[in-house]
Amino acid sequence: MNWNLNEVETSNGKNNNNKKEYKKVEWLKTPGSYICTINGIQTQDDNPNWKGGTPYIEFSVFTEDGRKITPRFYQPKDNDKPESADFKRKLLKEFLVNAGVTDFSNIEDSMKESTGKRLQCVFCTEEYIGTDRETNEPMVRTSLKYKFSKKMGQTIKYDAKYNKQLTPDQHKDFLELHKVWSESSNKSTNDNGVVYETNDGEDYIDDLDRK
């Protein structure tokens, strides 16, 4: 796992172990700022549905009222530009630092240390083009994504400007894709195709692979 977080400087208390067991999972669907508890970690190697692409670390995070979200951090690739690779490392390290992790000599141990820790997180929405699982109809979906975090007790604020919609070019591409699908299936619809999707990984399209 090639993260090398010891070499990354972040812009930034002591945390108790607050790991909990949740019998019923409700996914977080609303952007905003939340106090969160890290309840578990997995990588692409733990995902039986992973079909290749960029390796990642994914945290199971729960809000105070028990809603779940899984922030995902993508591993720097060999062909990444230096600034892109540094951004990925910094994003993960700041998340761990804000959760109270202090030792980064071994990334696996650092992740284990984060389990049960609390931090404040901001999540925002991002639109992307996906397809219906059964019909393959192109649809504009919305995922909820991790934006940044702060330590417990620090000031944190969500702003709606963090949310991302399709660019005009992306929206044009969507309309073209939907037109082709509609013609090929001999169907027409007035529905704009916008669907909310949690980022549980089943339909989520890796934004790094899309760009």
GROMACS .gro file of C-alpha atoms in nm:
model
  211
    1MET     CA    1   0.000   0.000   0.000
    2ASN     CA    2   0.198   0.299  -0.131
    3TRP     CA    3   0.070   0.593   0.071
    4ASN     CA    4   0.384   0.729   0.248
    5LEU     CA    5   0.182   0.951   0.482
    6ASN     CA    6   0.487   1.031   0.695
    7GLU     CA    7   0.604   1.262   0.415
    8VAL     CA    8   0.277   1.457   0.399
    9GLU     CA    9   0.217   1.781   0.590
   10THR     CA   10  -0.144   1.852   0.687
   11SER     CA   11  -0.313   2.185   0.755
   12ASN     CA   12  -0.381   2.093   1.092
   13GLY     CA   13  -0.696   1.588   2.125
   14LYS     CA   14  -0.737   1.289   2.241
   15ASN     CA   15  -1.026   1.069   2.124
   16ASN     CA   16  -1.199   0.784   2.301
   17ASN     CA   17  -1.279   0.454   2.136
   18ASN     CA   18  -1.644   0.489   2.038
   19LYS     CA   19  -1.688   0.197   1.801
   20LYS     CA   20  -2.051   0.084   1.802
   21GLU     CA   21  -2.255  -0.198   1.659
   22TYR     CA   22  -2.550  -0.102   1.438
   23LYS     CA   23  -2.815  -0.366   1.372
   24LYS     CA   24  -3.006  -0.169   1.110
   25VAL     CA   25  -2.822   0.043   0.855
   26GLU     CA   26  -2.970   0.368   0.724
   27TRP     CA   27  -2.758   0.545   0.466
   28LEU     CA   28  -2.676   0.913   0.501
   29LYS     CA   29  -2.835   1.095   0.206
   30THR     CA   30  -2.820   1.462   0.305
   31PRO     CA   31  -2.517   1.686   0.249
   32GLY     CA   32  -2.395   1.879   0.550
   33SER     CA   33  -2.152   1.869   0.842
   34TYR     CA   34  -2.172   1.582   1.091
   35ILE     CA   35  -2.002   1.443   1.399
   36CYS     CA   36  -1.893   1.097   1.291
   37THR     CA   37  -1.751   0.778   1.439
   38ILE     CA   38  -1.521   0.553   1.235
   39ASN     CA   39  -1.658   0.202   1.271
   40GLY     CA   40  -1.449   0.000   1.028
   41ILE     CA   41  -1.210  -0.001   0.732
   42GLN     CA   42  -1.182  -0.201   0.413
   43THR     CA   43  -0.982  -0.187   0.091
   44GLN     CA   44  -1.052  -0.303  -0.263
   45ASP     CA   45  -0.916  -0.645  -0.161
   46ASP     CA   46  -1.213  -0.687   0.074
   47ASN     CA   47  -1.464  -0.609  -0.201
   48PRO     CA   48  -1.573  -0.920  -0.397
   49ASN     CA   49  -1.731  -0.696  -0.662
   50TRP     CA   50  -1.414  -0.499  -0.733
   51LYS     CA   51  -1.322  -0.540  -1.099
   52GLY     CA   52  -0.997  -0.350  -1.106
   53GLY     CA   53  -0.921   0.018  -1.129
   54THR     CA   54  -0.767   0.247  -0.869
   55PRO     CA   55  -0.696   0.080  -0.530
   56TYR     CA   56  -0.866   0.252  -0.239
   57ILE     CA   57  -0.924   0.265   0.136
   58GLU     CA   58  -1.286   0.293   0.249
   59PHE     CA   59  -1.404   0.381   0.599
   60SER     CA   60  -1.739   0.284   0.749
   61VAL     CA   61  -1.851   0.601   0.922
   62PHE     CA   62  -2.165   0.661   1.130
   63THR     CA   63  -2.327   0.989   1.228
   64GLU     CA   64  -2.449   1.046   1.583
   65ASP     CA   65  -2.800   0.934   1.487
   66GLY     CA   66  -2.673   0.611   1.332
   67ARG     CA   67  -2.671   0.692   0.960
   68LYS     CA   68  -2.389   0.537   0.759
   69ILE     CA   69  -2.162   0.664   0.485
   70THR     CA   70  -1.840   0.521   0.343
   71PRO     CA   71  -1.576   0.784   0.258
   72ARG     CA   72  -1.337   0.641   0.001
   73PHE     CA   73  -0.978   0.751  -0.053
   74TYR     CA   74  -0.802   0.653  -0.375
   75GLN     CA   75  -0.439   0.543  -0.376
   76PRO     CA   76  -0.194   0.754  -0.580
   77LYS     CA   77  -0.113   0.597  -0.916
   78ASP     CA   78   0.230   0.573  -1.076
   79ASN     CA   79   0.121   0.801  -1.360
   80ASP     CA   80  -0.038   1.066  -1.135
   81LYS     CA   81   0.103   1.417  -1.152
   82PRO     CA   82   0.297   1.501  -0.832
   83GLU     CA   83   0.035   1.752  -0.719
   84SER     CA   84  -0.245   1.499  -0.774
   85ALA     CA   85  -0.062   1.229  -0.577
   86ASP     CA   86   0.012   1.474  -0.295
   87PHE     CA   87  -0.354   1.580  -0.283
   88LYS     CA   88  -0.470   1.218  -0.242
   89ARG     CA   89  -0.221   1.153   0.037
   90LYS     CA   90  -0.304   1.478   0.214
   91LEU     CA   91  -0.679   1.413   0.195
   92LEU     CA   92  -0.637   1.077   0.371
   93LYS     CA   93  -0.381   1.197   0.625
   94GLU     CA   94  -0.593   1.495   0.731
   95PHE     CA   95  -0.889   1.260   0.779
   96LEU     CA   96  -0.679   1.034   1.003
   97VAL     CA   97  -0.513   1.323   1.191
   98ASN     CA   98  -0.853   1.476   1.262
   99ALA     CA   99  -0.963   1.139   1.398
  100GLY     CA  100  -0.670   1.145   1.642
  101VAL     CA  101  -0.417   0.922   1.464
  102THR     CA  102  -0.058   1.027   1.537
  103ASP     CA  103   0.167   0.747   1.408
  104PHE     CA  104   0.199   0.704   1.030
  105SER     CA  105   0.499   0.474   1.013
  106ASN     CA  106   0.269   0.191   0.901
  107ILE     CA  107  -0.051   0.269   0.709
  108GLU     CA  108  -0.228  -0.051   0.817
  109ASP     CA  109  -0.164   0.029   1.185
  110SER     CA  110  -0.273   0.390   1.130
  111MET     CA  111  -0.606   0.275   0.989
  112LYS     CA  112  -0.660   0.033   1.277
  113GLU     CA  113  -0.585   0.313   1.523
  114SER     CA  114  -0.861   0.525   1.368
  115THR     CA  115  -1.134   0.268   1.442
  116GLY     CA  116  -1.371   0.397   1.709
  117LYS     CA  117  -1.241   0.755   1.686
  118ARG     CA  118  -1.463   1.059   1.633
  119LEU     CA  119  -1.421   1.358   1.405
  120GLN     CA  120  -1.633   1.616   1.223
  121CYS     CA  121  -1.692   1.567   0.850
  122VAL     CA  122  -1.848   1.763   0.567
  123PHE     CA  123  -2.020   1.565   0.292
  124CYS     CA  124  -2.141   1.709  -0.039
  125THR     CA  125  -2.329   1.583  -0.343
  126GLU     CA  126  -2.185   1.517  -0.688
  127GLU     CA  127  -2.379   1.433  -1.003
  128TYR     CA  128  -2.254   1.172  -1.248
  129ILE     CA  129  -2.388   0.976  -1.544
  130GLY     CA  130  -2.485   0.619  -1.462
  131THR     CA  131  -2.725   0.358  -1.597
  132ASP     CA  132  -3.030   0.176  -1.468
  133ARG     CA  133  -2.937  -0.171  -1.344
  134GLU     CA  134  -3.218  -0.347  -1.529
  135THR     CA  135  -3.277  -0.139  -1.843
  136ASN     CA  136  -2.935   0.022  -1.900
  137GLU     CA  137  -3.115   0.354  -1.937
  138PRO     CA  138  -2.867   0.644  -1.891
  139MET     CA  139  -2.952   0.837  -1.574
  140VAL     CA  140  -2.810   1.132  -1.384
  141ARG     CA  141  -2.727   0.998  -1.041
  142THR     CA  142  -2.609   1.177  -0.731
  143SER     CA  143  -2.355   1.042  -0.487
  144LEU     CA  144  -2.274   1.181  -0.143
  145LYS     CA  145  -1.901   1.230  -0.104
  146TYR     CA  146  -1.654   1.325   0.167
  147LYS     CA  147  -1.524   1.682   0.127
  148PHE     CA  148  -1.311   1.760   0.434
  149SER     CA  149  -1.297   1.715   0.811
  150LYS     CA  150  -1.199   1.882   1.137
  151LYS     CA  151  -1.102   1.760   1.482
  152MET     CA  152  -1.366   1.741   1.751
  153GLY     CA  153  -1.419   2.085   1.905
  154GLN     CA  154  -1.295   2.277   1.601
  155THR     CA  155  -1.525   2.493   1.390
  156ILE     CA  156  -1.659   2.328   1.076
  157LYS     CA  157  -1.915   2.458   0.827
  158TYR     CA  158  -2.096   2.308   0.529
  159ASP     CA  159  -2.166   2.529   0.227
  160ALA     CA  160  -2.399   2.435  -0.059
  161LYS     CA  161  -2.139   2.563  -0.306
  162TYR     CA  162  -1.943   2.241  -0.240
  163ASN     CA  163  -2.210   2.040  -0.426
  164LYS     CA  164  -2.126   1.959  -0.789
  165GLN     CA  165  -2.369   1.928  -1.077
  166LEU     CA  166  -2.296   1.801  -1.426
  167THR     CA  167  -2.106   2.048  -1.638
  168PRO     CA  168  -2.284   2.176  -1.951
  169ASP     CA  169  -2.070   1.940  -2.162
  170GLN     CA  170  -2.151   1.645  -1.935
  171HIS     CA  171  -2.522   1.727  -1.949
  172LYS     CA  172  -2.501   1.742  -2.328
  173ASP     CA  173  -2.333   1.401  -2.329
  174PHE     CA  174  -2.612   1.266  -2.107
  175LEU     CA  175  -2.884   1.392  -2.342
  176GLU     CA  176  -2.707   1.229  -2.638
  177LEU     CA  177  -2.669   0.898  -2.453
  178HIS     CA  178  -3.034   0.904  -2.348
  179LYS     CA  179  -3.145   0.983  -2.702
  180VAL     CA  180  -2.951   0.684  -2.838
  181TRP     CA  181  -3.091   0.458  -2.567
  182SER     CA  182  -3.447   0.582  -2.626
  183GLU     CA  183  -3.425   0.525  -3.000
  184SER     CA  184  -3.272   0.181  -2.961
  185SER     CA  185  -3.537   0.069  -2.714
  186ASN     CA  186  -3.825   0.238  -2.901
  187LYS     CA  187  -3.917   0.431  -2.591
  188SER     CA  188  -3.959   0.794  -2.502
  189THR     CA  189  -3.992   0.963  -2.164
  190ASN     CA  190  -4.038   1.306  -2.016
  191ASP     CA  191  -3.848   1.203  -1.704
  192ASN     CA  192  -3.519   1.387  -1.665
  193GLY     CA  193  -3.364   1.069  -1.529
  194VAL     CA  194  -3.230   1.216  -1.206
  195VAL     CA  195  -3.193   0.953  -0.934
  196TYR     CA  196  -3.041   0.974  -0.586
  197GLU     CA  197  -2.777   0.710  -0.518
  198THR     CA  198  -2.593   0.641  -0.193
  199ASN     CA  199  -2.221   0.576  -0.228
  200ASP     CA  200  -2.234   0.213  -0.115
  201GLY     CA  201  -2.013   0.118  -0.408
  202GLU     CA  202  -2.261  -0.085  -0.614
  203ASP     CA  203  -2.341   0.180  -0.874
  204TYR     CA  204  -2.083   0.438  -0.784
  205ILE     CA  205  -1.856   0.542  -1.073
  206ASP     CA  206  -1.501   0.626  -0.968
  207ASP     CA  207  -1.461   0.995  -1.041
  208LEU     CA  208  -1.092   0.945  -1.097
  209ASP     CA  209  -1.161   0.690  -1.370
  210ARG     CA  210  -1.421   0.920  -1.527
  211LYS     CA  211  -1.185   1.213  -1.554
   0.00000   0.00000   0.00000
